[in-house]
Amino acid sequence: MTLRVSVIGTGYLGATHAACISSLGFQVIGVDVDPKKIELLSKGKVPFYEPDLEELLAAEIQSGRLTFSNDFGTIADADIHFICVGTPQQANSLAADMRFVDAALDAIAPLAKTGSLIVGKSTVPVGTAERLRQRLSAVNPGVELAWNPEFLREGFAVEDTLRPNRLVVGVTSDAAENKLKELYKSNLDAGTPWVRADLPTAELVKVAANSFLATKISFINAMAEVCEAAGGDVTVLAKAIGYDPRIGNRFLQAGIGFGGGCLPKDIRAFMARAGELGAEQALEFLREIDSINLRARQRVIELVRSDLSDDLQGKKIAVLGAAFKPDSDDVRDSPALDIAAQIQAAGARVVVHDPKAIENAQMRFPALAFESEIENTLTGADLVLHLTEWKIYREIDPVKAKALVTGAIMIDGRNALDRDKWIAAGWKFRALGRASHN
Ligand code: UGA
């Protein structure tokens, strides 16, 4: 008999996981406490932008393998329950808010059938799995708990879930590992590396990976600061060090830094947890990683100020990009939007364009002005900021763009535009970590 799977929490992670596991041929039920989400998903609609997901979801619903429900009773029969709820940063501290994870465990613990497995996927402070395991065994000793962190990137969620570069399982028994091997058989057959770990290590792998990625980005942004001071070019520097395979050339794109719903909150929660464990000193460097990251936003704002002679009052600033990265409509902790809002607060008239994220951006910053056409965004602008590296922005013709703006000043906050082309078209071109061109 094939495994029946439940997915608790149908946000980014859960909706993607449910559709992908269903596409492997398993029966999947996604449950959520939010009736609006369930209604949309049941119709094959994804409440956020993620390439390929909607098509996959619709096909899986059509196949009859994938369903969604608000009723936790519908999942009592599943063999594996995945907990995929969010762990956002707490309002008044660096630590993660564990209420949703705890509530999900409490909802499923009494219902799960004997011999089934509850698997955490959410990013959690180390020690959570053991705490939940004890809580579960007090309520339902016939059910085991495992941890299986997720490494998907927004914008590549389907690809990363179907073809992960590794599978990590934190388990306390061979039976639990074997059940997960049965579920992920197609990945194992395809040669995906499989790492069996204990519960705390599995939890730590996730935050260690995100901390490393954040460190790489802040490292190159620190080099960008030094390049600016020394008259160097960080894009050439990144390329040159990246040829060393021990360093690698990915995640060395200098610019306005990392945002989103994962990297910033994960490094903060990791620091908070290390503090609780008495290992604060080991992660002290992450505080610096966070500061370098936030400083990049201020450096762009300083460039704007210096280009407009420190007078932003009434100036029209065109902002290209609101999402925290391209191919996403996610604006959580978006460096682009943060910069836009700060410039507006300093007196400028900011107009923001984004191909997918305007609705979300508007909800977060209703006072900002938004435009759905690039042309209207640029028209009459005194300065243009390129803050999310969508492909469509690389396709802008700088000659045509120059005819629209009042001030032909481009600040490339992502080091992604073809500088020579913009300079040849008569633009003043600025970028973080590179010498200025007038
Ligand atoms: C990140 C990790 O990459 C995933 O492996 C992980 O599963 C996920 O968090 C998570 O914890 O759920 P994601 O938040 O989708 O994925 O975004 P990334 O692609 O990691 O980008 C994060 C930020 O770093 C973006 O704002 C991006 O613009 C910025 N970035 C990335 C740079 O500034 N420079 C780079 O070279 C790369």
Coordinates of C-alpha atoms and ligand atoms in Angstrom, one line a residue:
M1 CA 0.0 0.0 0.0
T2 CA 1.4 3.4 -0.9
L3 CA 2.0 5.9 1.9
R4 CA -0.6 8.5 2.8
V5 CA 0.8 11.8 3.6
S6 CA -0.5 14.9 5.4
V7 CA 1.0 18.4 5.2
I8 CA 0.1 20.7 8.1
G9 CA 0.5 24.4 7.1
T10 CA 0.0 25.2 3.4
G11 CA 2.1 28.4 3.1
Y12 CA 5.1 28.6 0.8
L13 CA 6.8 25.4 2.1
G14 CA 3.7 23.4 2.7
A15 CA 1.8 24.1 -0.5
T16 CA 5.0 23.3 -2.5
H17 CA 5.8 20.2 -0.5
A18 CA 2.2 18.9 -0.8
A19 CA 2.1 19.3 -4.6
C20 CA 5.5 17.8 -5.1
I21 CA 4.9 14.7 -2.9
S22 CA 1.6 14.2 -4.6
S23 CA 3.4 14.3 -8.0
L24 CA 5.5 11.4 -6.8
G25 CA 2.3 9.3 -6.7
F26 CA 1.4 9.5 -3.0
Q27 CA -2.1 10.5 -1.6
V28 CA -1.7 13.9 0.1
I29 CA -4.0 16.0 2.2
G30 CA -2.9 19.6 3.0
V31 CA -4.5 21.2 6.1
D32 CA -4.4 24.7 7.4
V33 CA -6.3 26.8 9.9
D34 CA -6.7 29.6 7.3
P35 CA -10.0 28.8 5.4
K36 CA -9.1 31.3 2.6
K37 CA -5.9 29.5 1.8
I38 CA -7.6 26.2 1.7
E39 CA -10.4 27.5 -0.5
L40 CA -7.9 28.9 -3.0
L41 CA -5.6 25.9 -3.0
S42 CA -8.6 23.5 -3.5
K43 CA -9.3 25.4 -6.7
G44 CA -5.7 24.9 -7.9
K45 CA -4.8 28.5 -7.2
V46 CA -1.6 29.4 -5.4
P47 CA -1.9 32.5 -3.1
F48 CA 1.7 33.7 -4.0
Y49 CA 3.9 33.8 -7.1
E50 CA 6.1 30.8 -7.6
P51 CA 7.1 29.7 -11.1
D52 CA 5.6 26.2 -12.1
L53 CA 3.8 25.7 -8.8
E54 CA 0.3 26.5 -9.9
E55 CA 0.5 24.2 -12.9
L56 CA 1.8 21.4 -10.8
L57 CA -0.8 22.0 -8.1
A58 CA -3.7 22.1 -10.5
A59 CA -2.5 18.9 -12.2
E60 CA -2.2 17.1 -8.9
I61 CA -5.7 18.1 -7.7
Q62 CA -7.0 17.0 -11.1
S63 CA -5.3 13.6 -10.6
G64 CA -7.3 13.1 -7.4
R65 CA -4.2 12.5 -5.3
L66 CA -4.0 15.9 -3.7
T67 CA -6.8 17.5 -1.6
F68 CA -6.9 20.3 1.0
S69 CA -9.0 20.7 4.1
N70 CA -9.6 22.8 7.2
D71 CA -10.6 19.7 9.1
F72 CA -7.7 18.1 10.9
G73 CA -9.8 15.0 11.3
T74 CA -9.3 14.3 7.6
I75 CA -5.6 13.6 8.2
A76 CA -5.9 11.1 11.1
D77 CA -5.3 8.2 8.8
A78 CA -2.0 9.4 7.2
D79 CA 1.2 7.5 7.6
I80 CA 3.4 10.5 7.5
H81 CA 2.5 14.0 8.8
F82 CA 4.7 16.9 7.8
I83 CA 4.7 20.0 9.9
C84 CA 5.3 23.0 7.5
V85 CA 4.1 26.0 9.5
G86 CA 6.0 29.3 9.8
T87 CA 8.4 30.3 12.5
P88 CA 8.6 34.1 12.1
Q89 CA 10.8 36.4 14.2
Q90 CA 9.1 37.4 17.5
A91 CA 8.0 41.0 17.6
N92 CA 10.1 42.0 20.6
S93 CA 13.1 39.7 20.3
L94 CA 15.5 38.0 17.9
A95 CA 14.1 34.6 18.7
A96 CA 11.6 32.6 16.5
D97 CA 8.0 32.5 17.4
M98 CA 7.2 28.8 18.0
R99 CA 3.4 29.2 18.5
F100 CA 2.5 27.8 15.1
V101 CA 4.8 24.8 15.4
D102 CA 3.5 23.9 18.9
A103 CA -0.1 24.3 17.8
A104 CA 0.4 22.0 14.8
L105 CA 2.0 19.3 17.0
D106 CA -0.8 19.7 19.5
A107 CA -3.4 19.4 16.8
I108 CA -2.0 16.2 15.2
A109 CA -0.6 14.4 18.3
P110 CA -3.9 13.0 19.7
L111 CA -5.2 12.2 16.2
A112 CA -2.2 10.4 14.6
K113 CA -2.6 6.7 14.3
T114 CA -0.3 4.3 16.0
G115 CA 2.8 3.6 13.9
S116 CA 2.6 6.9 12.0
L117 CA 5.4 9.4 11.8
I118 CA 5.3 13.1 12.4
V119 CA 8.1 15.0 10.5
G120 CA 9.0 18.6 11.2
K121 CA 10.1 20.6 8.2
S122 CA 9.8 24.1 9.6
T123 CA 13.1 25.9 10.5
V124 CA 13.3 25.8 14.3
P125 CA 15.6 26.6 17.1
V126 CA 17.8 23.5 17.9
G127 CA 16.2 21.5 20.7
T128 CA 12.6 21.9 19.4
A129 CA 12.4 18.4 17.9
E130 CA 13.4 16.8 21.2
R131 CA 10.9 19.0 23.1
L132 CA 8.2 18.1 20.7
R133 CA 9.1 14.4 20.8
Q134 CA 8.6 14.4 24.6
R135 CA 5.4 16.3 24.3
L136 CA 4.2 13.8 21.6
S137 CA 5.1 10.7 23.6
A138 CA 3.1 12.0 26.6
V139 CA 0.0 12.2 24.4
N140 CA 0.5 9.4 21.9
P141 CA 3.5 7.1 22.5
G142 CA 2.8 5.0 19.5
V143 CA 3.8 7.8 17.1
E144 CA 7.4 8.8 16.3
L145 CA 8.8 12.2 15.5
A146 CA 11.5 13.0 12.9
W147 CA 13.0 16.2 11.5
N148 CA 13.6 16.7 7.7
P149 CA 14.7 20.3 7.0
E150 CA 13.9 21.9 3.7
F151 CA 16.4 23.9 1.6
L152 CA 14.1 25.2 -1.2
R153 CA 14.7 28.6 -2.6
E154 CA 11.8 30.9 -3.5
G155 CA 11.6 31.2 -7.2
F156 CA 12.9 27.6 -7.6
A157 CA 10.6 25.9 -5.0
V158 CA 9.3 23.1 -7.3
E159 CA 12.7 22.3 -8.8
D160 CA 14.4 22.3 -5.4
T161 CA 11.7 20.1 -3.8
L162 CA 11.6 17.6 -6.6
R163 CA 15.4 17.5 -7.1
P164 CA 17.0 18.6 -3.8
N165 CA 20.8 18.6 -3.6
R166 CA 20.6 16.6 -0.5
L167 CA 18.0 15.0 1.9
V168 CA 18.7 15.4 5.6
V169 CA 16.7 13.3 8.1
G170 CA 16.9 13.6 11.8
V171 CA 15.6 10.3 13.3
T172 CA 15.7 8.3 16.5
S173 CA 15.0 4.9 14.9
D174 CA 15.7 2.8 11.8
A175 CA 11.9 2.5 11.3
A176 CA 11.5 6.2 11.0
E177 CA 14.4 6.4 8.5
N178 CA 13.0 3.6 6.4
K179 CA 9.6 5.2 6.2
L180 CA 11.2 8.4 4.9
K181 CA 13.4 6.4 2.5
E182 CA 10.2 4.9 1.1
L183 CA 8.7 8.3 0.6
Y184 CA 11.9 9.7 -1.1
K185 CA 12.7 6.5 -3.1
S186 CA 12.7 8.3 -6.4
N187 CA 15.3 10.8 -5.1
L188 CA 17.4 8.1 -3.7
D189 CA 17.2 6.1 -7.0
A190 CA 18.3 9.3 -8.7
G191 CA 21.4 9.5 -6.5
T192 CA 20.4 12.3 -4.2
P193 CA 22.8 12.3 -1.2
W194 CA 21.0 11.1 2.0
V195 CA 22.2 12.2 5.4
R196 CA 21.0 10.5 8.5
A197 CA 21.4 12.6 11.6
D198 CA 20.2 12.9 15.1
L199 CA 17.4 15.4 15.8
P200 CA 19.6 18.4 17.0
T201 CA 22.0 18.0 14.1
A202 CA 19.2 17.9 11.5
E203 CA 17.8 21.1 13.0
L204 CA 21.2 22.7 13.0
V205 CA 22.0 21.8 9.4
K206 CA 19.3 24.1 8.2
V207 CA 20.3 27.2 10.2
A208 CA 24.0 26.5 9.6
A209 CA 23.4 26.4 5.8
N210 CA 21.4 29.7 5.9
S211 CA 24.0 31.3 8.1
F212 CA 26.8 30.3 5.7
L213 CA 24.8 31.7 2.8
A214 CA 24.2 35.0 4.7
T215 CA 27.9 35.1 5.6
K216 CA 28.9 34.7 1.9
I217 CA 26.7 37.6 0.9
S218 CA 27.8 39.9 3.7
F219 CA 31.4 38.9 3.0
I220 CA 31.2 40.2 -0.5
N221 CA 29.3 43.3 0.6
A222 CA 32.1 44.0 3.1
M223 CA 34.5 43.7 0.2
A224 CA 32.3 46.1 -1.7
E225 CA 32.7 48.6 1.1
V226 CA 36.5 48.2 1.0
C227 CA 36.5 48.4 -2.8
E228 CA 34.6 51.7 -2.6
A229 CA 37.2 53.1 -0.2
A230 CA 40.1 51.8 -2.2
G231 CA 38.8 52.5 -5.7
G232 CA 38.5 48.8 -6.6
D233 CA 35.7 46.9 -8.3
V234 CA 33.9 44.3 -6.3
T235 CA 32.4 42.6 -9.3
V236 CA 35.8 41.8 -10.7
L237 CA 37.0 40.8 -7.3
A238 CA 34.1 38.4 -6.8
K239 CA 34.7 36.8 -10.2
A240 CA 38.4 36.4 -9.5
I241 CA 38.0 34.8 -6.0
G242 CA 35.1 32.6 -7.3
Y243 CA 37.4 30.7 -9.6
D244 CA 38.9 29.0 -6.6
P245 CA 36.6 26.0 -6.2
R246 CA 37.0 26.2 -2.5
I247 CA 35.3 29.6 -2.6
G248 CA 33.0 29.1 -5.6
N249 CA 31.4 31.9 -7.5
R250 CA 27.7 31.6 -6.3
F251 CA 26.2 33.9 -3.7
L252 CA 28.9 36.5 -4.2
Q253 CA 26.7 39.1 -5.9
A254 CA 27.4 42.3 -4.0
G255 CA 24.6 44.8 -3.6
I256 CA 21.8 45.8 -1.2
G257 CA 22.0 42.5 0.6
F258 CA 19.8 39.7 1.7
G259 CA 16.2 39.9 2.8
G260 CA 13.2 37.6 2.6
G261 CA 11.4 35.4 5.1
C262 CA 14.4 33.2 5.8
L263 CA 18.0 34.4 6.0
P264 CA 17.5 37.5 8.2
K265 CA 15.2 35.8 10.7
D266 CA 17.1 32.6 10.7
I267 CA 20.5 34.1 11.6
R268 CA 18.8 36.2 14.4
A269 CA 17.0 33.2 15.8
F270 CA 20.2 31.2 15.6
M271 CA 22.0 33.8 17.7
A272 CA 19.2 33.9 20.2
R273 CA 19.2 30.2 20.6
A274 CA 23.0 30.0 20.9
G275 CA 22.6 32.6 23.7
E276 CA 20.2 30.3 25.5
L277 CA 22.6 27.4 25.2
G278 CA 25.5 29.4 26.5
A279 CA 27.3 29.3 23.1
E280 CA 26.7 33.0 22.3
Q281 CA 30.3 33.7 21.5
A282 CA 30.4 31.1 18.7
L283 CA 27.8 33.1 16.8
E284 CA 28.9 36.6 17.7
F285 CA 30.0 37.0 14.0
L286 CA 26.4 36.7 12.8
R287 CA 25.7 40.0 14.5
E288 CA 28.3 41.5 12.2
I289 CA 26.8 39.7 9.2
D290 CA 23.5 41.3 10.0
S291 CA 25.0 44.7 10.5
I292 CA 26.9 44.6 7.2
N293 CA 23.7 43.5 5.5
L294 CA 21.7 46.4 6.9
R295 CA 24.5 48.8 6.2
A296 CA 24.3 48.1 2.4
R297 CA 20.8 49.7 2.4
Q298 CA 22.2 52.8 4.0
R299 CA 25.0 53.0 1.5
V300 CA 22.6 53.1 -1.3
I301 CA 20.6 55.9 0.4
E302 CA 23.9 57.8 0.8
L303 CA 24.6 57.4 -2.9
V304 CA 21.1 58.8 -3.6
R305 CA 21.7 61.7 -1.3
S306 CA 25.1 62.6 -2.7
D307 CA 23.8 62.4 -6.3
L308 CA 20.9 64.8 -5.5
S309 CA 23.1 67.2 -3.5
D310 CA 21.5 66.0 -0.2
D311 CA 18.2 67.5 -1.2
L312 CA 15.5 64.8 -1.7
Q313 CA 12.6 67.1 -1.1
G314 CA 10.1 66.6 -3.9
K315 CA 12.5 64.7 -6.2
K316 CA 11.0 61.9 -8.1
I317 CA 12.9 58.6 -7.5
A318 CA 12.0 55.7 -9.7
V319 CA 12.5 52.4 -7.9
L320 CA 12.8 49.3 -10.1
G321 CA 11.9 46.3 -7.9
A322 CA 10.1 45.7 -4.6
A323 CA 10.4 41.9 -4.1
F324 CA 13.3 40.7 -1.9
K325 CA 14.6 38.9 -5.0
P326 CA 13.6 38.2 -8.6
D327 CA 11.0 35.6 -9.6
S328 CA 9.2 36.1 -6.3
D329 CA 6.3 38.4 -5.1
D330 CA 7.6 38.1 -1.5
V331 CA 8.4 41.4 0.1
R332 CA 9.1 40.2 3.6
D333 CA 12.2 42.1 4.9
S334 CA 12.8 43.3 1.3
P335 CA 15.9 45.5 1.1
A336 CA 14.4 47.1 -2.0
L337 CA 11.2 48.2 -0.2
D338 CA 13.0 49.2 2.9
I339 CA 15.2 51.6 0.8
A340 CA 12.2 52.9 -1.1
A341 CA 10.3 53.7 2.2
Q342 CA 13.3 55.4 3.8
I343 CA 13.9 57.6 0.7
Q344 CA 10.3 58.6 0.7
A345 CA 10.4 59.3 4.5
A346 CA 13.4 61.7 3.6
G347 CA 11.1 63.8 1.4
A348 CA 11.4 62.2 -2.1
R349 CA 8.5 61.3 -4.3
V350 CA 9.1 57.6 -4.7
V351 CA 7.4 55.5 -7.4
V352 CA 8.0 51.8 -7.2
H353 CA 7.7 49.2 -10.0
D354 CA 7.7 45.5 -9.7
P355 CA 6.3 42.9 -12.2
K356 CA 4.8 40.7 -9.4
A357 CA 5.1 42.1 -5.9
I358 CA 3.1 45.4 -6.1
E359 CA 0.1 44.0 -4.3
N360 CA 2.1 42.7 -1.4
A361 CA 4.3 45.8 -1.3
Q362 CA 1.2 48.0 -1.3
M363 CA -0.2 46.2 1.7
R364 CA 3.1 46.6 3.6
F365 CA 3.8 50.3 2.6
P366 CA 0.4 51.8 1.5
A367 CA 2.0 55.3 1.5
L368 CA 4.4 54.5 -1.3
A369 CA 3.3 55.1 -4.9
F370 CA 3.3 52.1 -7.3
E371 CA 3.3 51.8 -11.0
S372 CA 2.6 48.8 -13.2
E373 CA 4.4 50.2 -16.3
I374 CA 8.2 50.7 -16.4
E375 CA 7.8 53.6 -18.7
N376 CA 5.5 55.5 -16.4
T377 CA 7.8 54.7 -13.5
L378 CA 10.8 56.3 -15.3
T379 CA 9.0 59.3 -16.7
G380 CA 10.2 62.5 -15.1
A381 CA 12.4 60.7 -12.6
D382 CA 15.3 62.6 -11.2
L383 CA 17.1 59.4 -10.3
V384 CA 16.5 55.7 -10.9
L385 CA 17.3 52.9 -8.5
H386 CA 17.6 49.3 -9.6
L387 CA 16.9 47.2 -6.5
T388 CA 15.6 43.8 -7.5
E389 CA 17.3 42.1 -10.5
W390 CA 14.3 41.1 -12.6
K391 CA 15.2 40.1 -16.1
I392 CA 12.9 42.8 -17.6
Y393 CA 15.1 45.5 -16.0
R394 CA 18.2 44.2 -17.8
E395 CA 16.2 44.4 -21.0
I396 CA 15.5 48.2 -20.6
D397 CA 17.0 50.2 -23.4
P398 CA 19.1 52.9 -21.7
V399 CA 18.8 55.2 -24.7
K400 CA 15.0 55.1 -24.7
A401 CA 15.0 55.3 -20.9
K402 CA 17.1 58.4 -21.0
A403 CA 14.5 60.2 -23.1
L404 CA 11.9 59.6 -20.3
V405 CA 13.8 60.7 -17.2
T406 CA 14.6 64.2 -16.0
G407 CA 17.9 63.1 -14.4
A408 CA 19.8 60.3 -16.1
I409 CA 21.3 58.9 -12.9
M410 CA 21.2 55.1 -12.5
I411 CA 22.1 53.5 -9.2
D412 CA 22.4 49.7 -9.7
G413 CA 21.8 48.2 -6.2
R414 CA 22.3 44.7 -7.5
N415 CA 25.3 45.0 -9.8
A416 CA 23.3 43.3 -12.5
L417 CA 23.0 45.9 -15.2
D418 CA 25.4 46.3 -18.1
R419 CA 27.3 49.3 -16.9
D420 CA 29.0 50.1 -20.2
K421 CA 25.7 50.2 -22.1
W422 CA 24.2 52.7 -19.6
I423 CA 27.3 54.9 -19.6
A424 CA 27.4 54.8 -23.4
A425 CA 23.8 56.0 -23.4
G426 CA 24.9 59.0 -21.4
W427 CA 23.8 57.9 -17.9
K428 CA 25.6 58.7 -14.7
F429 CA 26.1 55.1 -13.4
R430 CA 26.6 54.2 -9.7
A431 CA 26.9 50.8 -8.2
L432 CA 27.8 49.5 -4.7
G433 CA 31.5 48.4 -4.6
R434 CA 32.4 49.9 -8.0
A435 CA 34.0 53.2 -8.9
S436 CA 31.5 55.9 -9.9
H437 CA 31.1 56.9 -13.6
N438 CA 29.9 60.3 -14.6
Ligands
UGA1 C1 17.1 30.8 1.4 C2 18.1 29.7 1.1 O1 18.8 30.0 -0.1 C3 17.3 28.4 0.9 O2 18.3 27.3 0.7 C4 16.5 28.1 2.1 O3 15.7 26.9 2.0 C5 15.5 29.2 2.3 O4 16.2 30.5 2.5 C6 14.7 29.0 3.6 O5 15.3 29.0 4.7 O6 13.5 28.6 3.4 P1 15.4 32.3 -0.2 O7 15.1 33.0 1.1 O8 14.4 31.9 -1.2 O9 16.3 31.0 0.2 O10 16.4 33.3 -1.0 P2 17.9 33.2 -1.5 O11 18.0 32.8 -2.9 O12 18.8 32.5 -0.5 O13 18.2 34.8 -1.4 C7 18.2 35.5 -0.2 C8 18.6 36.9 -0.3 O14 19.9 37.1 -0.6 C9 17.8 37.7 -1.5 O15 17.4 38.9 -1.0 C10 18.9 37.8 -2.5 O16 18.7 39.0 -3.3 C11 20.1 38.0 -1.7 N1 21.4 37.6 -2.4 C12 21.6 36.3 -2.8 C13 22.4 38.5 -2.5 O17 22.3 39.7 -2.1 N2 23.5 38.2 -3.2 C14 23.8 36.9 -3.6 O18 24.8 36.6 -4.2 C15 22.7 36.0 -3.4

